Amino acid sequence: MCGIAGWVDPDGLPPDAGGVVDAMAEALAARGPDGHGLWSDSHAALGHRRLAVLDPEHGRQPMISTDDDNRPRAVLAYTGEVFNHRELRHTLELLGHKFATRTDTEVVLHACLEWGPGAVHRLRGMFAFAYWDVAARRLLLVRDRLGIKPLCYRIDGAGIRFGSEPKALLGTGPAPEIDPDGLRDFLSSVRTPGRTLLRGIHEVRPGTMLIVDSRGVREQRYWRLEPAPHTDDLATTVDTVRGLLDDITVGHLHADVRLGSLLSGGLDSSALTALGQHSLRTTGTALPTFSVDFAGNTADFRPDALRPTPDAPYVRAMADHCGLDHRDIVLDAAALTDPAVRGAVVAARDLPAAGDMDSSLYLLFRAVREQATVVLSGECADEVFGGYSWFHDPQAISRPDYPWRYFAGRSGACLALLRDDVAAELDLTAHRADHYRQALTEIPSLPGESATQRRMREVFWLHYTHWLPDLLDRKDRLSMAVGLEVRVPFCDHRLVEYACNIPWQLHTFDGREKSLLRAAVADLLPPSVAARVKAPYPITHDPAYDLALRAQAADLAAQPAAPVWDYLDRNRLRERLTRPLADRATRAALDFALNFDLWLQQLTASRRP
């Protein structure tokens, strides 16, 4: 896992292009603490920051392939992991290719040399890369199928500048401006593939590549979910899910550095952890696992509809049952409200972060990074197996809207802080409604399926395309900000393709959420974990957090020139400060105001003199 940056122009680059790209890559230094590299010629400059995971002693990037006269013929800047690289290496060796390293980077380079743009169909994993064909003066800019790894760009004349994150582009072009539609998306809790919060900066859409050459910049989709009949019975479906998960987990455990697993005691992370430990059973190795908890939560925890139970008892049950090498990461209010942490989190996300949820995830990753370089995560299981509560709420499913209400940190209490003129101009209700209607037109259907199955196909598809990207971006940014690689096995496209066509009645055959996943791994889990009701990512219940948060928000309210007042109503924030400390909506609103203001400050600071 790394960071990439570059500048390509078929008409030619200025003499200082190499230095510009080197600075772009330096903005991504946290993504690659183990090395850096730069390659440039008259038409292309590629930069790289490396987090060494495979063959750490080799694999310097950008990686160059030369001809018989030692002249460059292709250059690759790559980030991510291709989990079938060993099989691909064997195939390429049979075709005559020679390898000098054990990295998947070199496999991707040779795959592109052998199969051109078609190589991407053979890659299984999470990746984003730039492949420069020197003779053809052609760039391939490629992102994985589900968008696990970020990749953004800005058109620059006849060429293009690109980077793993927007911050790579902020210091090298026009002063950053907020894109009104990007802000509407953000505040409406929807994602438009390809759009960011900043005008002129775009994302390479998941499952898509950009081709840049003398003919211009062209977008080419290479993957999308397609409807297909599901003919397997229940027993075969459960067996197939288990077989896929076994194979996927084994591939995700391959690394030449310390590797572990995140563990919350919920079904998703417990399933992966148990599968991982099961695959290691012949080695005598205990899989290292990590969980997050909060100081005082044993006494302060208050159950509610979302979080009826704390994580700790289920984590302990998993550690004992599977024989794990487990560590609890305990966070306190002082760390969660540290202004330096808030600044780091907002900078990592390049947007107003989600309060204590994002801060605690960042601190968890920072602590884990002291003991591991790679961890597995259960992200995406809810999207694959229908785990969210609204999947099972007839009212939420039937209304003509996205089934979810808000992303984390963007609740109605947050939106209520908007100034009246800003709210009127953004018109978020109309934007979300229009966005939803447009999204429905893009969803393929299967002839002959029932109305219920058609609707559930829509719900799954909407989650993959307009909900999941936010979660994947959050996890990537906060982990890579501390140089930690997080792998998400449930995002394997083979599992996604299979599960998205399973009829809803099989997904819920036992009347519960994630019935298929539970059945597929029940033999590996303690009964209490297998039966546990879904609970989302935990939050702190420590009153000290709310006290510190209130003090920081009061300081913001006392600053009449704070940039956030261009968007938020200062008096409404003051009113929120009078609400009870235990009001979760108030916590979200105060965090939102603080992070929004900090993001605006960081944008201003990123502008060139």
Coordinates of C-alpha atoms in Angstrom, one line a residue:
M1 CA 0.0 0.0 0.0
C2 CA 1.5 3.3 -1.1
G3 CA 0.8 6.7 -2.5
I4 CA 1.2 7.7 -6.1
A5 CA 1.3 11.0 -8.0
G6 CA 2.0 12.1 -11.5
W7 CA 1.7 14.6 -14.3
V8 CA 1.4 13.5 -18.0
D9 CA 1.0 15.6 -21.0
P10 CA 1.2 14.2 -24.6
D11 CA 2.1 17.7 -25.8
G12 CA 5.1 17.8 -23.4
L13 CA 5.9 18.8 -19.9
P14 CA 7.7 21.9 -18.6
P15 CA 11.3 21.5 -17.3
D16 CA 10.2 21.7 -13.7
A17 CA 7.6 19.0 -13.9
G18 CA 9.8 16.4 -12.1
G19 CA 10.1 18.8 -9.1
V20 CA 6.4 19.5 -9.1
V21 CA 5.5 15.8 -9.0
D22 CA 8.1 15.1 -6.3
A23 CA 6.3 17.7 -4.2
M24 CA 3.0 16.1 -5.0
A25 CA 4.3 12.8 -3.8
E26 CA 5.7 14.4 -0.7
A27 CA 2.2 15.5 0.2
L28 CA 1.4 11.7 0.4
A29 CA 4.4 10.9 2.6
A30 CA 2.3 9.3 5.4
R31 CA 1.0 6.7 2.9
G32 CA 4.5 5.5 2.2
P33 CA 7.0 5.9 5.0
D34 CA 9.4 3.2 3.7
G35 CA 10.7 4.8 0.5
H36 CA 10.1 7.3 -2.3
G37 CA 10.9 7.5 -6.0
L38 CA 10.5 9.7 -9.1
W39 CA 10.8 9.0 -12.8
S40 CA 10.3 11.5 -15.5
D41 CA 10.9 12.2 -19.2
S42 CA 9.7 14.9 -21.5
H43 CA 6.0 13.9 -21.4
A44 CA 5.5 12.1 -18.1
A45 CA 6.5 12.3 -14.5
L46 CA 5.5 9.7 -12.0
G47 CA 6.1 9.9 -8.2
H48 CA 5.7 7.2 -5.5
R49 CA 5.8 6.8 -1.7
R50 CA 6.2 3.2 -0.6
L51 CA 4.8 1.2 2.3
A52 CA 6.7 -2.0 2.0
V53 CA 4.5 -5.1 2.4
L54 CA 5.9 -7.7 -0.1
D55 CA 9.6 -8.2 -0.6
P56 CA 10.6 -5.2 1.4
E57 CA 14.2 -5.2 0.3
H58 CA 13.2 -4.8 -3.4
G59 CA 10.4 -3.4 -5.4
R60 CA 11.5 0.3 -5.6
Q61 CA 9.0 2.4 -7.5
P62 CA 8.2 3.8 -9.9
M63 CA 9.1 0.5 -11.5
I64 CA 10.6 0.5 -14.9
S65 CA 10.7 -2.1 -17.7
T66 CA 13.5 -1.6 -20.2
D67 CA 14.2 -3.0 -23.7
D68 CA 17.3 -4.9 -24.8
D69 CA 19.2 -1.6 -25.1
N70 CA 18.2 -0.7 -21.5
R71 CA 15.9 2.1 -22.7
P72 CA 12.6 2.5 -20.7
R73 CA 9.6 1.0 -22.4
A74 CA 7.1 1.2 -19.6
V75 CA 6.9 2.7 -16.1
L76 CA 4.5 1.8 -13.3
A77 CA 3.5 3.7 -10.1
Y78 CA 1.3 1.4 -8.1
T79 CA -0.5 1.2 -4.8
G80 CA -2.5 -1.7 -3.3
E81 CA -2.4 -5.4 -3.3
V82 CA -3.2 -8.0 -6.0
F83 CA -4.0 -11.1 -4.1
N84 CA -3.6 -13.5 -7.1
H85 CA -0.2 -12.2 -8.0
R86 CA 1.5 -15.6 -7.5
E87 CA -0.8 -17.3 -10.0
L88 CA -0.4 -14.5 -12.5
R89 CA 3.4 -14.6 -12.0
H90 CA 3.3 -18.3 -13.0
T91 CA 1.2 -17.6 -16.1
L92 CA 3.5 -14.8 -17.2
E93 CA 6.6 -16.9 -16.6
L94 CA 5.2 -19.5 -18.9
L95 CA 4.9 -16.7 -21.5
G96 CA 8.6 -15.9 -21.1
H97 CA 8.5 -13.0 -18.6
K98 CA 11.5 -12.8 -16.1
F99 CA 11.1 -11.4 -12.6
A100 CA 13.6 -9.8 -10.4
T101 CA 11.4 -9.3 -7.2
R102 CA 8.7 -11.1 -5.3
T103 CA 6.4 -8.1 -5.4
D104 CA 2.9 -7.9 -6.9
T105 CA 4.0 -4.5 -8.4
E106 CA 6.3 -6.3 -10.8
V107 CA 3.5 -8.7 -11.7
V108 CA 1.2 -5.8 -12.6
L109 CA 3.9 -4.2 -14.7
H110 CA 4.5 -7.4 -16.7
A111 CA 0.7 -8.1 -17.0
C112 CA 0.3 -4.6 -18.6
L113 CA 3.2 -5.3 -20.9
E114 CA 1.7 -8.7 -21.9
W115 CA -2.1 -7.8 -22.1
G116 CA -2.3 -4.0 -22.2
P117 CA -5.5 -2.5 -20.8
G118 CA -7.0 -6.0 -20.7
A119 CA -4.6 -6.9 -17.8
V120 CA -7.0 -5.3 -15.3
H121 CA -9.5 -8.1 -15.9
R122 CA -7.0 -10.6 -14.5
L123 CA -6.2 -8.7 -11.3
R124 CA -8.0 -9.6 -8.1
G125 CA -7.6 -7.2 -5.2
M126 CA -7.5 -3.6 -4.2
F127 CA -5.3 -1.3 -6.3
A128 CA -4.8 2.0 -8.1
F129 CA -2.0 2.5 -10.6
A130 CA -0.6 4.6 -13.3
Y131 CA 1.0 2.7 -16.2
W132 CA 3.0 4.8 -18.8
D133 CA 3.8 3.4 -22.2
V134 CA 6.9 5.3 -23.2
A135 CA 6.8 4.6 -26.9
A136 CA 3.1 5.2 -27.4
R137 CA 3.1 8.1 -24.9
R138 CA 0.0 6.6 -23.4
L139 CA -1.1 6.6 -19.8
L140 CA -3.4 4.1 -18.2
L141 CA -4.9 5.3 -14.9
V142 CA -6.7 2.4 -13.2
R143 CA -8.8 1.9 -10.1
D144 CA -10.0 -1.3 -8.6
R145 CA -13.6 -2.6 -9.1
L146 CA -15.2 -1.3 -5.8
G147 CA -12.9 1.7 -5.3
I148 CA -11.1 0.4 -2.2
K149 CA -8.0 2.4 -3.1
P150 CA -8.5 6.1 -3.8
L151 CA -7.3 7.8 -7.0
C152 CA -8.1 11.4 -8.1
Y153 CA -7.1 13.7 -10.9
R154 CA -7.4 17.1 -12.5
I155 CA -7.4 17.8 -16.2
D156 CA -4.5 20.1 -17.0
G157 CA -4.7 21.4 -20.6
A158 CA -4.1 18.4 -22.9
G159 CA -2.8 16.4 -20.0
I160 CA -3.6 15.3 -16.5
R161 CA -2.3 15.5 -13.0
F162 CA -3.2 12.7 -10.5
G163 CA -2.6 11.5 -7.0
S164 CA -3.9 9.0 -4.4
E165 CA -5.5 11.9 -2.5
P166 CA -6.7 15.4 -3.4
K167 CA -3.9 16.9 -1.2
A168 CA -1.4 15.8 -3.8
L169 CA -3.1 18.2 -6.2
L170 CA -3.9 21.2 -4.0
G171 CA -0.5 22.9 -4.0
T172 CA 0.2 22.6 -7.8
G173 CA -2.7 24.2 -9.6
P174 CA -5.5 26.7 -9.2
A175 CA -6.5 27.7 -5.6
P176 CA -9.0 25.1 -4.3
E177 CA -12.6 25.9 -4.5
I178 CA -15.5 24.0 -3.0
D179 CA -17.7 22.4 -5.6
P180 CA -21.4 23.2 -4.8
D181 CA -22.6 19.8 -6.0
G182 CA -19.9 18.1 -4.1
L183 CA -21.0 19.9 -1.0
R184 CA -24.6 18.9 -1.7
D185 CA -23.5 15.3 -2.0
F186 CA -21.6 15.4 1.2
L187 CA -24.4 17.1 3.2
S188 CA -27.1 14.9 1.7
S189 CA -25.2 11.7 2.6
V190 CA -24.9 10.4 -0.9
R191 CA -21.9 9.8 -3.2
T192 CA -21.7 10.6 -6.9
P193 CA -19.0 8.3 -8.4
G194 CA -16.2 10.5 -9.7
R195 CA -17.2 13.7 -7.8
T196 CA -15.3 15.3 -4.9
L197 CA -15.8 18.3 -2.7
L198 CA -13.4 20.4 -4.7
R199 CA -14.1 22.0 -8.1
G200 CA -12.0 20.5 -10.9
I201 CA -10.7 17.6 -8.9
H202 CA -12.4 14.3 -9.8
E203 CA -12.0 10.6 -8.7
V204 CA -11.3 7.8 -11.1
R205 CA -14.6 6.0 -10.7
P206 CA -14.5 2.4 -9.3
G207 CA -14.2 -0.3 -12.0
T208 CA -12.9 2.3 -14.4
M209 CA -9.7 3.4 -16.2
L210 CA -8.7 6.6 -17.8
I211 CA -6.7 6.5 -21.0
V212 CA -4.6 9.6 -21.8
D213 CA -2.7 10.1 -25.1
S214 CA -2.6 12.3 -28.1
R215 CA -6.3 11.7 -28.6
G216 CA -7.2 13.2 -25.3
V217 CA -8.5 11.8 -22.0
R218 CA -11.0 8.9 -22.3
E219 CA -12.9 7.0 -19.6
Q220 CA -13.4 3.3 -20.0
R221 CA -15.4 1.1 -17.6
Y222 CA -14.0 -2.4 -17.3
W223 CA -16.3 -3.8 -14.6
R224 CA -19.8 -3.4 -13.2
L225 CA -22.3 -5.6 -11.3
E226 CA -24.5 -7.6 -13.7
P227 CA -27.7 -9.3 -12.9
A228 CA -27.8 -13.1 -13.4
P229 CA -30.2 -15.9 -12.3
H230 CA -29.3 -17.6 -9.0
T231 CA -29.9 -21.3 -9.4
D232 CA -28.2 -22.7 -6.2
D233 CA -30.3 -24.0 -3.4
L234 CA -29.8 -22.9 0.2
A235 CA -27.2 -25.5 1.2
T236 CA -25.2 -24.9 -2.0
T237 CA -25.4 -21.2 -1.5
V238 CA -24.0 -21.4 2.1
D239 CA -21.3 -23.8 0.9
T240 CA -20.3 -21.5 -1.9
V241 CA -20.1 -18.5 0.4
R242 CA -17.9 -20.5 2.8
G243 CA -15.7 -21.7 0.0
L244 CA -15.2 -18.1 -1.3
L245 CA -14.5 -16.8 2.1
D246 CA -11.9 -19.5 2.8
D247 CA -10.1 -18.8 -0.4
I248 CA -10.3 -15.0 -0.1
T249 CA -9.0 -15.0 3.5
V250 CA -6.0 -17.2 2.7
G251 CA -5.0 -14.7 0.0
H252 CA -5.4 -11.7 2.2
L253 CA -3.1 -13.2 4.9
H254 CA -0.1 -13.1 2.6
A255 CA 2.5 -10.5 3.6
D256 CA 6.2 -10.2 4.4
V257 CA 5.5 -7.9 7.4
R258 CA 3.5 -8.2 10.6
L259 CA -0.1 -8.8 10.0
G260 CA -3.2 -9.0 12.2
S261 CA -6.9 -8.5 12.3
L262 CA -9.3 -5.9 13.7
L263 CA -11.9 -7.5 16.0
S264 CA -15.0 -6.0 17.4
G265 CA -16.8 -9.1 18.6
G266 CA -19.4 -8.6 15.9
L267 CA -20.2 -11.2 13.2
D268 CA -18.2 -9.6 10.4
S269 CA -14.8 -9.1 12.0
S270 CA -15.3 -12.3 14.0
A271 CA -15.9 -14.3 10.9
L272 CA -12.7 -13.0 9.2
T273 CA -10.7 -13.5 12.3
A274 CA -11.9 -17.0 12.8
L275 CA -11.3 -17.9 9.2
G276 CA -7.8 -16.4 9.4
Q277 CA -7.0 -18.3 12.6
H278 CA -8.4 -21.5 11.1
S279 CA -6.2 -21.1 8.0
L280 CA -3.2 -20.8 10.4
R281 CA -4.1 -23.8 12.5
T282 CA -1.3 -26.0 11.1
T283 CA 1.4 -23.4 11.8
G284 CA 0.8 -23.1 15.5
T285 CA 0.6 -19.3 15.0
A286 CA -1.9 -17.2 17.0
L287 CA -3.4 -14.4 14.8
P288 CA -2.8 -11.0 16.4
T289 CA -6.0 -9.1 16.9
F290 CA -6.9 -5.6 18.0
S291 CA -10.1 -4.0 19.3
V292 CA -11.0 -0.5 20.4
D293 CA -12.6 0.4 23.7
F294 CA -13.0 3.6 25.7
A295 CA -11.9 4.4 29.2
G296 CA -14.8 4.1 31.6
N297 CA -17.1 2.4 29.1
T298 CA -17.8 -0.5 31.4
A299 CA -19.4 2.0 33.8
D300 CA -20.6 4.6 31.4
F301 CA -22.1 2.4 28.6
R302 CA -25.7 3.2 27.9
P303 CA -27.5 0.7 25.6
D304 CA -29.7 2.1 22.8
A305 CA -31.5 0.8 19.7
L306 CA -28.3 1.0 17.7
R307 CA -25.8 -0.4 20.3
P308 CA -27.7 -2.7 22.6
T309 CA -24.5 -4.3 23.9
P310 CA -20.9 -3.3 24.4
D311 CA -18.2 -5.1 22.4
A312 CA -15.8 -6.2 25.1
P313 CA -17.6 -9.4 26.3
Y314 CA -17.8 -10.7 22.7
V315 CA -14.2 -9.8 22.0
R316 CA -13.1 -11.8 25.0
A317 CA -15.3 -14.7 23.9
M318 CA -13.6 -14.7 20.5
A319 CA -10.1 -14.5 21.9
D320 CA -10.7 -17.4 24.2
H321 CA -12.5 -19.5 21.7
C322 CA -10.1 -19.1 18.8
G323 CA -6.8 -18.8 20.8
L324 CA -6.0 -15.3 19.5
D325 CA -3.1 -13.1 20.4
H326 CA -5.4 -10.2 21.4
R327 CA -4.7 -6.6 22.4
D328 CA -7.3 -4.1 23.6
I329 CA -6.6 -0.5 22.5
V330 CA -8.3 1.7 25.2
L331 CA -8.8 5.4 24.3
D332 CA -9.6 8.2 26.7
A333 CA -11.4 11.5 26.3
A334 CA -8.2 13.5 26.4
A335 CA -6.9 11.8 23.3
L336 CA -10.2 11.9 21.5
T337 CA -10.5 15.7 22.0
D338 CA -6.9 16.5 21.4
P339 CA -6.9 19.4 18.9
A340 CA -3.8 17.9 17.2
V341 CA -5.7 14.6 16.7
R342 CA -8.7 16.5 15.3
G343 CA -6.4 18.4 12.9
A344 CA -4.7 15.2 11.7
V345 CA -8.1 13.4 11.2
V346 CA -9.5 16.3 9.1
A347 CA -6.3 16.5 7.1
A348 CA -6.3 12.8 6.5
R349 CA -9.9 12.8 5.2
D350 CA -9.7 16.0 3.2
L351 CA -13.2 16.8 4.4
P352 CA -15.1 17.6 7.6
A353 CA -14.6 14.4 9.6
A354 CA -17.1 12.5 11.7
G355 CA -16.3 13.5 15.2
D356 CA -15.3 10.8 17.8
M357 CA -16.0 8.0 15.3
D358 CA -13.2 9.2 13.0
S359 CA -10.9 10.3 15.8
S360 CA -11.2 7.0 17.6
L361 CA -10.6 5.0 14.3
Y362 CA -7.5 7.1 13.6
L363 CA -6.2 6.6 17.2
L364 CA -6.9 2.9 16.9
F365 CA -5.0 2.6 13.7
R366 CA -2.1 4.7 15.1
A367 CA -1.8 2.3 18.1
V368 CA -2.1 -0.8 15.9
R369 CA 0.6 0.5 13.6
E370 CA 3.1 0.2 16.5
Q371 CA 2.5 -3.6 16.4
A372 CA 1.5 -4.5 12.8
T373 CA 1.8 -3.1 9.2
V374 CA -1.3 -4.9 7.8
V375 CA -4.7 -5.8 9.3
L376 CA -7.9 -7.4 8.0
S377 CA -11.2 -5.6 8.5
G378 CA -14.8 -6.7 8.2
E379 CA -15.9 -3.7 6.1
C380 CA -18.4 -4.4 3.4
A381 CA -20.1 -7.5 5.0
D382 CA -23.2 -5.4 5.7
E383 CA -23.4 -4.4 2.0
V384 CA -22.8 -7.9 0.8
F385 CA -25.1 -9.8 3.1
G386 CA -27.8 -7.1 3.9
G387 CA -26.7 -6.4 7.5
Y388 CA -28.0 -2.9 8.1
S389 CA -31.3 -2.5 10.0
W390 CA -32.9 -0.6 7.2
F391 CA -32.6 -3.6 4.9
H392 CA -35.2 -5.2 7.1
D393 CA -37.4 -2.2 7.6
P394 CA -40.3 -2.3 5.1
Q395 CA -40.9 1.4 5.5
A396 CA -37.3 2.3 4.7
I397 CA -37.2 -0.1 1.8
S398 CA -40.5 1.1 0.2
R399 CA -40.1 4.8 0.4
P400 CA -38.8 6.5 -2.8
D401 CA -35.4 7.5 -1.3
Y402 CA -32.1 6.0 -0.3
P403 CA -32.8 3.6 2.5
W404 CA -30.2 5.2 4.8
R405 CA -30.7 8.6 6.3
Y406 CA -27.3 10.0 7.0
F407 CA -23.6 9.1 6.9
A408 CA -21.8 9.3 10.2
G409 CA -21.4 12.9 11.4
R410 CA -23.9 14.4 9.0
S411 CA -27.2 14.0 10.9
G412 CA -30.2 16.3 10.7
A413 CA -28.9 18.1 13.8
C414 CA -25.7 19.0 11.8
L415 CA -27.7 20.2 8.8
A416 CA -29.9 22.3 11.1
L417 CA -26.8 24.5 11.8
L418 CA -26.8 25.7 8.2
R419 CA -27.5 29.4 7.5
D420 CA -30.9 29.9 6.0
D421 CA -29.5 31.4 2.7
V422 CA -27.0 28.5 2.4
A423 CA -29.7 25.9 3.0
A424 CA -31.9 27.6 0.4
E425 CA -29.2 27.7 -2.2
L426 CA -28.1 24.1 -1.6
D427 CA -31.7 22.7 -1.4
L428 CA -30.5 19.4 0.0
T429 CA -33.9 17.8 -0.1
A430 CA -34.4 18.3 -3.8
H431 CA -30.8 17.4 -4.5
R432 CA -31.1 14.0 -2.7
A433 CA -34.4 13.3 -4.4
D434 CA -32.9 14.1 -7.9
H435 CA -29.8 12.1 -7.1
Y436 CA -31.9 9.1 -6.1
R437 CA -34.0 9.2 -9.2
Q438 CA -30.9 9.3 -11.4
A439 CA -29.3 6.5 -9.5
L440 CA -32.3 4.2 -10.1
T441 CA -32.0 4.7 -13.9
E442 CA -28.5 3.2 -13.8
I443 CA -29.4 -0.1 -12.1
P444 CA -29.7 -3.1 -14.3
S445 CA -32.6 -5.5 -13.9
L446 CA -33.2 -9.2 -14.5
P447 CA -36.2 -10.1 -16.6
G448 CA -38.9 -12.0 -14.8
E449 CA -37.8 -11.2 -11.2
S450 CA -40.4 -10.3 -8.6
A451 CA -41.1 -6.8 -7.5
T452 CA -39.6 -7.6 -4.1
Q453 CA -36.4 -9.0 -5.6
R454 CA -36.2 -6.1 -8.0
R455 CA -36.4 -3.7 -5.1
M456 CA -33.8 -5.5 -3.1
R457 CA -31.5 -5.6 -6.1
E458 CA -31.9 -1.8 -6.2
V459 CA -31.1 -1.5 -2.5
F460 CA -28.0 -3.6 -2.7
W461 CA -26.8 -1.8 -5.8
L462 CA -27.4 1.6 -4.2
H463 CA -25.3 0.6 -1.2
Y464 CA -22.4 -0.6 -3.4
T465 CA -22.3 2.6 -5.5
H466 CA -23.5 5.4 -3.2
W467 CA -22.9 4.3 0.4
L468 CA -19.9 2.0 0.5
P469 CA -17.5 4.4 -1.2
D470 CA -17.8 6.7 1.8
L471 CA -16.9 3.9 4.2
L472 CA -14.0 2.7 2.1
D473 CA -12.6 6.2 1.7
R474 CA -12.8 6.7 5.5
K475 CA -11.0 3.5 6.3
D476 CA -8.3 4.0 3.7
R477 CA -7.6 7.6 4.6
L478 CA -7.4 7.2 8.4
S479 CA -5.3 4.0 8.2
M480 CA -2.9 5.3 5.5
A481 CA -2.4 8.5 7.5
V482 CA -0.4 6.4 9.9
G483 CA 1.1 4.0 7.3
L484 CA -1.2 1.1 8.1
E485 CA -2.6 -1.2 5.4
V486 CA -6.2 -2.3 6.0
R487 CA -7.4 -5.1 3.8
V488 CA -11.1 -5.7 3.3
P489 CA -11.7 -9.3 2.2
F490 CA -15.5 -8.9 1.9
C491 CA -14.9 -6.5 -1.0
D492 CA -13.5 -9.3 -3.2
H493 CA -15.4 -8.9 -6.4
R494 CA -16.1 -12.7 -6.7
L495 CA -18.0 -12.7 -3.5
V496 CA -19.8 -9.4 -4.4
E497 CA -20.8 -10.8 -7.8
Y498 CA -22.1 -14.0 -6.3
A499 CA -24.0 -12.4 -3.4
C500 CA -25.6 -9.6 -5.3
N501 CA -27.7 -12.1 -7.3
I502 CA -28.8 -14.3 -4.3
P503 CA -32.6 -13.9 -3.8
W504 CA -33.6 -11.9 -0.7
Q505 CA -35.4 -14.9 0.8
L506 CA -32.1 -16.8 0.9
H507 CA -30.3 -13.8 2.4
T508 CA -32.9 -13.9 5.3
F509 CA -33.7 -17.6 5.4
D510 CA -33.6 -17.7 9.2
G511 CA -35.4 -14.4 9.7
R512 CA -32.3 -12.5 10.7
E513 CA -29.7 -10.1 9.2
K514 CA -26.8 -11.7 7.4
S515 CA -28.2 -15.2 7.6
L516 CA -25.9 -16.6 4.9
L517 CA -22.7 -15.3 6.5
R518 CA -23.8 -16.6 9.9
A519 CA -24.6 -20.0 8.5
A520 CA -21.3 -20.1 6.6
V521 CA -19.0 -19.5 9.6
A522 CA -21.1 -20.7 12.6
D523 CA -18.8 -23.7 13.1
L524 CA -15.9 -21.4 13.8
L525 CA -17.6 -19.0 16.3
P526 CA -18.6 -19.1 19.9
P527 CA -22.4 -19.3 20.2
S528 CA -22.7 -15.8 21.8
V529 CA -20.9 -14.2 18.9
A530 CA -22.8 -16.2 16.3
A531 CA -26.1 -15.1 17.8
R532 CA -25.1 -11.4 18.5
V533 CA -27.4 -8.7 17.0
K534 CA -25.6 -6.2 14.8
A535 CA -24.0 -3.2 16.5
P536 CA -22.2 -0.5 14.6
Y537 CA -18.8 0.9 15.4
P538 CA -18.6 1.9 19.1
I539 CA -18.5 5.4 20.5
T540 CA -17.3 6.8 23.8
H541 CA -19.9 7.2 26.6
D542 CA -17.5 9.2 28.8
P543 CA -19.1 12.5 29.9
A544 CA -15.6 14.0 29.8
Y545 CA -15.7 13.8 26.0
D546 CA -18.8 15.9 25.9
L547 CA -17.5 18.5 28.4
A548 CA -14.3 18.9 26.4
L549 CA -16.2 19.1 23.1
R550 CA -18.5 21.7 24.5
A551 CA -15.6 23.9 25.6
Q552 CA -14.0 23.7 22.1
A553 CA -17.3 24.5 20.4
A554 CA -17.8 27.4 22.8
D555 CA -14.4 28.8 21.8
L556 CA -15.5 28.5 18.1
A557 CA -18.7 30.3 18.8
A558 CA -16.8 33.1 20.3
Q559 CA -14.8 33.7 17.1
P560 CA -16.8 36.1 14.9
A561 CA -14.4 35.7 11.9
A562 CA -14.3 31.9 11.8
P563 CA -14.6 30.8 8.2
V564 CA -17.3 28.3 9.0
W565 CA -19.8 31.2 9.5
D566 CA -19.9 31.5 5.7
Y567 CA -21.9 28.3 5.9
L568 CA -23.2 27.8 9.5
D569 CA -25.4 30.0 11.7
R570 CA -23.4 31.1 14.7
N571 CA -26.5 31.6 16.8
R572 CA -27.7 28.1 16.1
L573 CA -24.4 26.7 17.4
R574 CA -24.8 28.8 20.5
E575 CA -28.2 27.4 21.0
R576 CA -26.9 23.9 20.7
L577 CA -24.4 24.6 23.4
T578 CA -27.4 25.0 25.8
R579 CA -28.6 21.4 25.2
P580 CA -28.0 18.5 27.6
L581 CA -24.6 16.9 27.5
A582 CA -26.1 13.5 27.0
D583 CA -27.8 14.6 23.7
R584 CA -26.1 12.5 21.0
A585 CA -27.5 14.9 18.3
T586 CA -25.8 17.8 20.0
R587 CA -22.5 15.9 20.1
A588 CA -22.7 15.3 16.4
A589 CA -23.6 18.9 15.7
L590 CA -20.7 20.3 17.7
D591 CA -18.2 18.0 16.2
F592 CA -19.5 18.8 12.7
A593 CA -19.1 22.6 13.3
L594 CA -15.6 22.2 14.6
N595 CA -14.5 19.9 11.8
F596 CA -16.1 22.0 9.1
D597 CA -14.3 25.1 10.3
L598 CA -11.0 23.2 10.5
W599 CA -11.4 21.8 7.0
L600 CA -12.0 25.3 5.7
Q601 CA -8.9 26.6 7.4
Q602 CA -6.8 23.8 6.0
L603 CA -8.1 24.5 2.5
T604 CA -7.1 28.1 2.8
A605 CA -3.6 27.1 4.1
S606 CA -3.2 24.8 1.1
R607 CA -3.5 27.7 -1.4
R608 CA -0.3 28.8 -3.1
P609 CA 1.1 32.2 -2.2

